[in-house]
Coordinates of C-alpha atoms in Angstrom, one line a residue:
X959 CA 3.0 38.0 -9.1
X960 CA 6.9 37.4 -8.7
X961 CA 8.2 40.0 -6.3
X962 CA 11.6 41.7 -6.9
X963 CA 14.9 41.2 -5.3
X964 CA 16.9 43.3 -2.5
X965 CA 20.2 41.8 -2.4
X966 CA 23.2 43.4 -2.6
X967 CA 24.9 41.7 -5.9
X968 CA 28.6 43.2 -4.2
X969 CA 30.4 39.4 -3.3
X970 CA 31.5 39.7 -0.3
X971 CA 29.1 41.5 1.8
X972 CA 26.2 41.6 4.2
X973 CA 22.9 43.1 2.8
X974 CA 22.1 46.7 4.3
X975 CA 20.3 47.7 7.0
X976 CA 17.1 48.5 5.8
X977 CA 16.8 45.2 4.2
X978 CA 14.5 42.5 5.7
X979 CA 15.3 41.1 8.9
X980 CA 15.4 37.9 7.0
X981 CA 17.3 38.7 4.9
X982 CA 19.7 38.9 7.2
X983 CA 19.8 36.5 8.9
X984 CA 20.5 34.2 6.8
X985 CA 23.5 36.2 4.9
X986 CA 25.2 36.2 7.4
X987 CA 24.7 32.0 7.8
X988 CA 25.6 31.9 4.2
X989 CA 28.6 33.6 4.8
X990 CA 29.6 32.3 7.9
X991 CA 29.9 28.7 5.5
X992 CA 31.6 30.9 2.8
X993 CA 28.5 31.7 0.7
X994 CA 28.0 34.9 -1.2
X995 CA 23.7 35.4 -2.1
X996 CA 24.2 36.4 -5.4
X997 CA 28.2 36.3 -5.5
X998 CA 30.1 34.7 -9.1
X999 CA 31.0 31.3 -7.6
X1000 CA 30.0 28.2 -7.9
X1001 CA 28.7 27.3 -4.5
X1002 CA 26.6 30.6 -4.1
X1003 CA 23.2 31.4 -5.0
X1004 CA 21.3 33.9 -7.2
X1005 CA 18.2 34.0 -5.8
X1006 CA 15.6 35.8 -7.6
X1007 CA 13.1 36.3 -5.4
X1008 CA 13.0 37.4 -2.1
X1009 CA 10.0 35.7 0.4
X1010 CA 13.1 32.5 -0.6
X1011 CA 14.2 34.4 2.5
X1012 CA 11.5 34.9 5.5
X1013 CA 10.5 31.1 3.3
X1014 CA 13.9 29.6 4.4
X1015 CA 14.3 31.0 7.9
X1016 CA 10.3 29.9 8.9
X1017 CA 11.3 26.2 6.7
X1018 CA 14.1 24.9 6.7
X1019 CA 15.8 22.5 4.1
X1020 CA 11.7 21.9 3.6
X1021 CA 10.9 25.9 2.2
X1022 CA 14.7 25.1 0.9
X1023 CA 13.9 22.9 -1.6
X1024 CA 9.9 23.2 -2.3
X1025 CA 11.5 27.1 -3.0
X1026 CA 14.2 26.0 -6.2
X1027 CA 11.8 23.8 -7.1
X1028 CA 9.7 27.1 -7.5
X1029 CA 12.3 28.7 -9.6
X1030 CA 13.2 31.6 -6.1
X1031 CA 17.0 31.0 -6.6
X1032 CA 19.6 28.5 -8.3
X1033 CA 23.0 27.2 -8.2
X1034 CA 25.6 26.3 -9.8
X1035 CA 26.8 23.6 -8.1
X1036 CA 24.3 22.9 -5.7
X1037 CA 26.3 19.6 -3.5
X1038 CA 29.3 22.6 -3.1
X1039 CA 26.5 25.1 -1.7
X1040 CA 25.9 21.5 0.8
X1041 CA 29.6 20.6 1.5
X1042 CA 30.6 24.3 2.2
X1043 CA 27.5 24.6 4.2
X1044 CA 28.6 21.4 5.8
X1045 CA 31.5 21.4 6.1
X1046 CA 31.9 24.8 8.4
X1047 CA 29.8 23.2 10.7
X1048 CA 27.0 26.6 11.1
X1049 CA 24.6 23.7 11.9
X1050 CA 25.9 22.6 14.9
X1051 CA 26.8 25.7 16.9
X1052 CA 24.2 26.6 18.7
X1053 CA 22.4 28.9 17.0
X1054 CA 20.5 27.3 14.7
X1055 CA 16.9 27.5 14.4
X1056 CA 14.3 24.5 15.2
X1057 CA 11.2 25.4 12.7
X1058 CA 7.1 24.6 12.9
X1059 CA 8.5 21.6 10.2
X1060 CA 10.8 20.1 12.5
X1061 CA 9.0 19.9 15.1
X1062 CA 6.3 18.8 13.5
X1063 CA 8.1 15.5 11.7
X1064 CA 10.3 15.3 15.6
X1065 CA 6.9 14.2 17.8
X1066 CA 5.0 12.2 14.9
X1067 CA 7.8 10.1 14.4
X1068 CA 7.2 9.2 18.8
X1069 CA 4.2 9.4 18.9
X1070 CA 4.1 6.8 15.5
X1071 CA 5.7 3.9 14.3
X1072 CA 5.9 5.6 10.4
X1073 CA 7.1 2.2 9.0
X1074 CA 4.8 0.1 9.8
X1075 CA 3.3 -2.6 7.7
X1076 CA 0.8 0.0 6.8
X1077 CA 2.8 2.3 5.7
X1078 CA 6.0 0.3 3.9
X1079 CA 4.6 0.2 0.8
X1080 CA 4.3 4.2 0.6
X1081 CA 8.3 5.2 -0.2
X1082 CA 7.8 1.7 -3.0
X1083 CA 4.2 3.9 -4.2
X1084 CA 5.7 7.8 -3.8
X1085 CA 9.5 7.2 -5.2
X1086 CA 10.6 3.4 -6.9
X1087 CA 7.2 3.2 -8.7
X1088 CA 7.7 6.3 -10.3
X1089 CA 8.3 5.0 -13.3
X1090 CA 11.3 2.4 -14.6
X1091 CA 11.7 4.7 -17.7
X1092 CA 13.5 6.9 -15.7
X1093 CA 15.9 5.2 -13.3
X1094 CA 16.5 3.1 -16.1
X1095 CA 18.8 6.3 -17.8
X1096 CA 20.2 6.8 -14.9
X1097 CA 21.0 4.1 -13.4
X1098 CA 24.3 1.4 -14.0
X1099 CA 22.9 -1.5 -16.8
X1100 CA 22.8 -4.0 -13.6
X1101 CA 20.2 -0.5 -12.7
X1102 CA 21.4 -1.0 -8.9
X1103 CA 19.9 2.2 -6.5
X1104 CA 22.9 1.9 -4.4
X1105 CA 26.0 3.4 -3.5
X1106 CA 28.7 2.3 -6.0
X1107 CA 32.9 1.2 -4.8
X1108 CA 34.8 3.1 -6.7
X1109 CA 38.3 1.8 -5.5
X1110 CA 39.4 0.7 -8.8
X1111 CA 36.2 1.2 -10.9
X1112 CA 36.7 4.5 -13.6
X1113 CA 33.0 4.5 -14.1
X1114 CA 29.6 3.8 -12.5
X1115 CA 28.7 0.1 -14.0
X1116 CA 32.4 -1.0 -12.7
X1117 CA 31.9 1.0 -9.8
X1118 CA 27.7 -1.4 -8.8
X1119 CA 29.7 -4.4 -10.8
X1120 CA 32.4 -4.4 -7.7
X1121 CA 30.2 -3.3 -5.0
X1122 CA 28.0 -6.2 -5.6
X1123 CA 30.4 -8.2 -5.8
X1124 CA 32.8 -7.8 -1.6
X1125 CA 29.0 -7.9 -1.3
X1126 CA 29.1 -11.7 -2.9
X1127 CA 33.1 -12.3 -1.0
X1128 CA 32.0 -11.3 2.6
X1129 CA 29.7 -14.0 2.0
X1130 CA 30.9 -15.6 1.4
X1131 CA 28.5 -16.8 -1.4
X1132 CA 29.0 -20.1 -2.9
X1133 CA 27.2 -22.0 -6.0
X1134 CA 23.8 -23.7 -4.6
X1135 CA 23.7 -21.8 -1.1
X1136 CA 20.3 -20.0 -0.2
X1137 CA 20.1 -16.5 -0.4
X1138 CA 17.8 -13.6 1.2
X1139 CA 17.8 -10.7 -0.8
X1140 CA 15.9 -8.0 1.6
X1141 CA 15.2 -4.2 -0.8
X1142 CA 16.6 -6.5 -4.2
X1143 CA 14.9 -3.6 -6.6
X1144 CA 15.1 -3.8 -9.6
X1145 CA 16.9 -7.1 -8.9
X1146 CA 20.7 -6.4 -9.5
X1147 CA 22.0 -7.8 -6.2
X1148 CA 19.8 -11.3 -7.4
X1149 CA 20.7 -11.3 -10.8
X1150 CA 24.7 -10.9 -9.7
X1151 CA 24.2 -13.5 -7.5
X1152 CA 23.0 -16.4 -9.0
X1153 CA 25.3 -15.8 -12.5
X1154 CA 28.3 -15.6 -11.0
X1155 CA 28.1 -17.7 -8.0
X1156 CA 25.8 -19.6 -8.2
X1157 CA 22.8 -19.0 -5.2
X1158 CA 19.6 -19.7 -5.3
X1159 CA 18.3 -15.9 -4.6
X1160 CA 15.1 -14.7 -2.7
X1161 CA 14.5 -11.7 -3.9
X1162 CA 11.7 -9.2 -1.3
X1163 CA 11.1 -4.9 -2.3
X1164 CA 7.7 -3.0 -1.6
X1165 CA 7.8 -1.7 -4.8
X1166 CA 5.3 -3.5 -7.9
X1167 CA 7.6 -1.2 -10.6
X1168 CA 10.2 -3.2 -9.5
X1169 CA 9.3 -6.4 -8.6
X1170 CA 7.6 -6.4 -12.6
X1171 CA 11.3 -5.8 -13.9
X1172 CA 13.0 -7.8 -11.6
X1173 CA 12.0 -11.3 -12.3
X1174 CA 12.3 -10.1 -16.3
X1175 CA 15.7 -9.9 -15.5
X1176 CA 15.9 -12.8 -14.0
X1177 CA 13.7 -15.0 -15.7
X1178 CA 16.2 -17.4 -16.7
X1179 CA 17.9 -17.9 -13.5
X1180 CA 17.3 -19.9 -10.7
X1181 CA 15.7 -16.1 -8.3
X1182 CA 11.8 -15.5 -6.8
X1183 CA 11.1 -11.7 -7.2
X1184 CA 8.4 -11.4 -4.4
X1185 CA 6.1 -8.8 -3.4
X1186 CA 6.9 -8.7 0.4
X1187 CA 7.2 -7.4 3.6
X1188 CA 10.4 -7.8 5.4
X1189 CA 8.2 -9.0 8.6
X1190 CA 6.8 -11.3 7.3
X1191 CA 9.9 -13.8 6.6
X1192 CA 10.0 -16.8 7.9
X1193 CA 12.3 -19.3 5.7
X1194 CA 15.4 -20.8 6.0
X1195 CA 18.4 -19.9 4.4
X1196 CA 22.5 -19.7 4.7
X1197 CA 22.8 -15.6 3.5
X1198 CA 21.1 -12.5 3.8
X1199 CA 21.9 -9.6 2.4
X1200 CA 20.5 -5.9 2.4
X1201 CA 21.7 -3.1 0.2
X1202 CA 19.8 0.2 0.4
X1203 CA 17.4 -1.1 2.4
X1204 CA 17.2 -0.8 6.1
X1205 CA 17.5 3.5 5.8
X1206 CA 13.1 2.7 5.5
X1207 CA 12.5 0.4 8.6
X1208 CA 12.4 2.8 11.8
X1209 CA 14.0 2.7 13.9
X1210 CA 11.1 1.9 16.0
X1211 CA 10.9 -1.5 13.3
X1212 CA 15.0 -1.8 13.8
X1213 CA 15.3 -4.4 16.6
X1214 CA 12.3 -6.4 14.4
X1215 CA 14.7 -5.7 10.7
X1216 CA 17.6 -8.7 13.1
X1217 CA 15.4 -10.8 14.7
X1218 CA 13.8 -11.3 11.0
X1219 CA 17.3 -12.2 10.0
X1220 CA 18.2 -14.1 12.9
X1221 CA 15.1 -16.4 12.5
X1222 CA 15.6 -17.5 9.0
X1223 CA 19.9 -17.8 9.5
X1224 CA 20.9 -21.0 11.0
X1225 CA 24.1 -21.8 13.0
X1226 CA 26.8 -21.0 10.1
X1227 CA 25.4 -17.9 8.5
X1228 CA 25.3 -14.1 7.5
X1229 CA 24.5 -11.2 6.9
X1230 CA 25.4 -8.7 5.3
X1231 CA 23.5 -4.9 5.3
X1232 CA 24.8 -2.3 3.0
X1233 CA 22.9 1.1 5.3
X1234 CA 23.3 5.1 5.0
X1235 CA 24.3 5.1 8.2
X1236 CA 24.1 8.6 10.2
X1237 CA 27.0 10.7 13.3
X1238 CA 24.3 10.5 14.9
X1239 CA 21.1 9.1 16.5
X1240 CA 17.8 11.4 15.4
X1241 CA 13.8 9.5 14.9
X1242 CA 12.9 11.2 11.7
X1243 CA 15.2 12.5 7.9
X1244 CA 14.8 15.4 6.5
X1245 CA 11.7 16.8 5.5
X1246 CA 12.5 17.6 2.5
X1247 CA 13.7 14.3 1.5
X1248 CA 10.4 12.6 3.5
X1249 CA 8.1 15.1 1.9
X1250 CA 9.8 14.4 -2.3
X1251 CA 11.8 11.2 -1.8
X1252 CA 12.4 9.3 0.7
X1253 CA 8.5 9.1 2.4
X1254 CA 9.0 8.1 6.2
X1255 CA 13.4 7.1 5.6
X1256 CA 15.1 8.0 8.5
X1257 CA 19.1 6.4 8.5
X1258 CA 20.3 5.4 10.9
X1259 CA 23.2 6.1 13.5
X1260 CA 25.8 3.4 14.9
X1261 CA 25.2 2.9 18.1
X1262 CA 21.7 2.6 16.1
X1263 CA 22.3 -0.9 14.8
X1264 CA 24.7 -2.1 17.8
X1265 CA 21.7 -1.8 19.9
X1266 CA 19.4 -3.1 18.0
X1267 CA 21.6 -6.6 17.1
X1268 CA 23.1 -7.1 20.2
X1269 CA 22.9 -10.4 21.5
X1270 CA 21.2 -11.4 17.8
X1271 CA 24.4 -11.0 16.4
X1272 CA 28.0 -10.5 16.4
X1273 CA 29.7 -8.4 14.4
X1274 CA 32.1 -9.4 12.2
X1275 CA 33.2 -6.3 10.1
X1276 CA 32.1 -3.1 10.0
X1277 CA 33.9 -1.4 6.2
X1278 CA 32.6 2.7 5.9
X1279 CA 33.3 3.9 2.1
X1280 CA 30.9 7.0 3.1
X1281 CA 32.9 9.0 0.3
X1282 CA 32.1 6.9 -2.7
X1283 CA 28.4 8.6 -2.8
X1284 CA 29.3 11.6 -3.7
X1285 CA 30.7 9.7 -6.5
X1286 CA 28.4 6.9 -7.3
X1287 CA 25.5 10.3 -6.7
X1288 CA 27.4 13.0 -9.3
X1289 CA 27.3 10.2 -11.7
X1290 CA 24.1 9.5 -12.0
X1291 CA 22.7 13.7 -12.3
X1292 CA 25.3 13.3 -15.1
X1293 CA 23.1 10.4 -17.2
X1294 CA 20.3 12.0 -15.7
X1295 CA 20.4 16.0 -16.7
X1296 CA 22.6 12.9 -20.8
X1297 CA 18.7 11.1 -21.0
X1298 CA 16.4 14.8 -19.7
X1299 CA 15.7 15.8 -23.2
X1300 CA 14.3 12.4 -24.5
X1301 CA 12.1 12.1 -20.2
X1302 CA 11.3 15.8 -20.5
X1303 CA 9.6 14.8 -24.8
X1304 CA 7.6 12.0 -23.6
X1305 CA 6.0 14.3 -21.5
X1306 CA 6.1 12.3 -18.0
X1307 CA 8.2 15.0 -15.9
X1308 CA 7.7 18.6 -16.2
X1309 CA 10.8 21.5 -15.2
X1310 CA 9.5 21.0 -11.8
X1311 CA 10.3 17.4 -11.4
X1312 CA 13.2 17.9 -12.7
X1313 CA 14.5 21.0 -10.4
X1314 CA 13.1 18.2 -7.5
X1315 CA 15.5 15.8 -9.2
X1316 CA 18.8 17.6 -9.8
X1317 CA 18.3 19.2 -6.1
X1318 CA 18.7 15.4 -4.2
X1319 CA 20.7 14.3 -6.3
X1320 CA 23.3 16.9 -5.4
X1321 CA 22.7 17.9 -2.5
X1322 CA 22.3 14.7 -0.8
X1323 CA 25.7 14.1 -3.1
X1324 CA 27.2 17.6 -0.9
X1325 CA 26.6 15.5 2.0
X1326 CA 28.1 12.8 1.7
X1327 CA 31.7 15.0 0.4
X1328 CA 31.0 17.2 4.3
X1329 CA 31.0 13.3 5.9
X1330 CA 27.3 14.5 7.4
X1331 CA 26.2 11.1 5.8
X1332 CA 28.1 7.6 5.6
X1333 CA 27.8 4.4 3.6
X1334 CA 28.6 1.7 6.5
X1335 CA 28.8 -2.8 5.1
X1336 CA 28.6 -4.7 8.1
X1337 CA 29.2 -8.7 8.6
X1338 CA 27.5 -10.2 11.0
X1339 CA 27.5 -13.7 12.3
X1340 CA 24.3 -15.3 14.5
X1341 CA 27.2 -16.9 17.6
X1342 CA 30.6 -15.5 15.2
X1343 CA 32.5 -17.4 12.6
X1344 CA 34.9 -20.5 12.8
X1345 CA 37.7 -19.3 13.2
X1346 CA 39.3 -15.7 12.1
X1347 CA 36.9 -13.5 9.8
X1348 CA 39.6 -12.0 7.9
X1349 CA 37.4 -9.1 5.0
X1350 CA 38.5 -8.2 2.2
X1351 CA 38.6 -5.2 0.8

C-alpha cells in the first residue's frame, strides 16, 4: 500500500519539526536551490510517496531516478530542477553526504577494469540494442546519437549535419582518404564522410543492432561496418574520428585508446575526438546512469585526457560547445514524447520505461545547461601539423 504523503504544501515553507528527519533534511537542501516540494512552479517536485525522502538520502541519485520511475514523485520540468540544483553548488559546499551506492561504485572502479574487453559490449546490449524503432523515432534522419552543433542550425537534422561537416572539415577529409570511425553508431558519420567527401570509411561498433542498421544505410557506399572492439584495431589509415564513444572507454583504458589511434595513423594523420567531458577527474559515473542508461560509462576530465595522449599526440585544437547538448537532448525528448503513443502501442516499452527515458533525457539536459558537463572536440596530430593549424568554428 502506498504511504500517505506528509509534505507541507505551502510554497517556500519547510516541513514542521514533527516531520520525518529525512524529509526535513532534503527539503532544506532543495530550498537552497530555489526548489520547493509540492510548490507551484515547473521545477518544483510533487511528491506522492513519503518514502521518497529516505530513499534519496540513502541512495542518492540512484534513489532519485528509481523513485521517479516508480511514480513516487513528478516534476513538470526535470531539466530546470537539475539545472537549479547544480547551479546552486549545494553538492560542492562540503555538506553533501556520500551514500553506500557511491562508495561501492568507487571501490569497484578502483579495483576492477570495468571497461575491459569482456565487459565492453554490455553497453551495446543494454542500451544501443534496446530497439532501432526507438532510435529511429527519436533521432535525426542520419541517426546521429551525439551532440549537435547549433551555431547556425534551426532544427535537429541541421544541427547534426553541421556537427558532421565540422568534424570533416577539421580533419581535412578529401576523396580517397581512408577514415576509421571508432564508435560509428548507426553509421551517420561514415555515411556522411563517404557521400560528401568521397572517403573510404571503416566503422567500428560494439552494438549488433547498430551494425545491422549501419550496414543497411551504407550498403551503396565505400563503407565497411564492423562489430569490433577498438583495442583490436591495427591497420593504416589517413584519419580517425571518434564521436560519442570515448565515454565508454574508462579511465584505465584512456592511454590504450590513444596508443591504438597512434599506431594506425601516419605522421601527417589527424585524430578528431568528440566526447562529453567532466569538470574534474572521476573514476565512475552517476550510479543511476550506470545502472539504467550507460553501464560502465565514465566522463573524462581535461587532465585525464591530456595525461592519456601526452607523448603520443600534439594538441592542435580543443573546442567546447557543451551548451549545445542541452538543446540536442531537449530535441530528442520532444521527438520521444511525440512518438510515445506509437511506441507504447507496439507493446515493447511500458510506462516505467517511459519515465526512465524522460528522466534520462531531461536530467542530462539540465546538467549541460548548468555547465556541469561539457562537450569537447579535440584535434590531435602525431607530431604537429606542417605549419599552423587553423580550426573552423
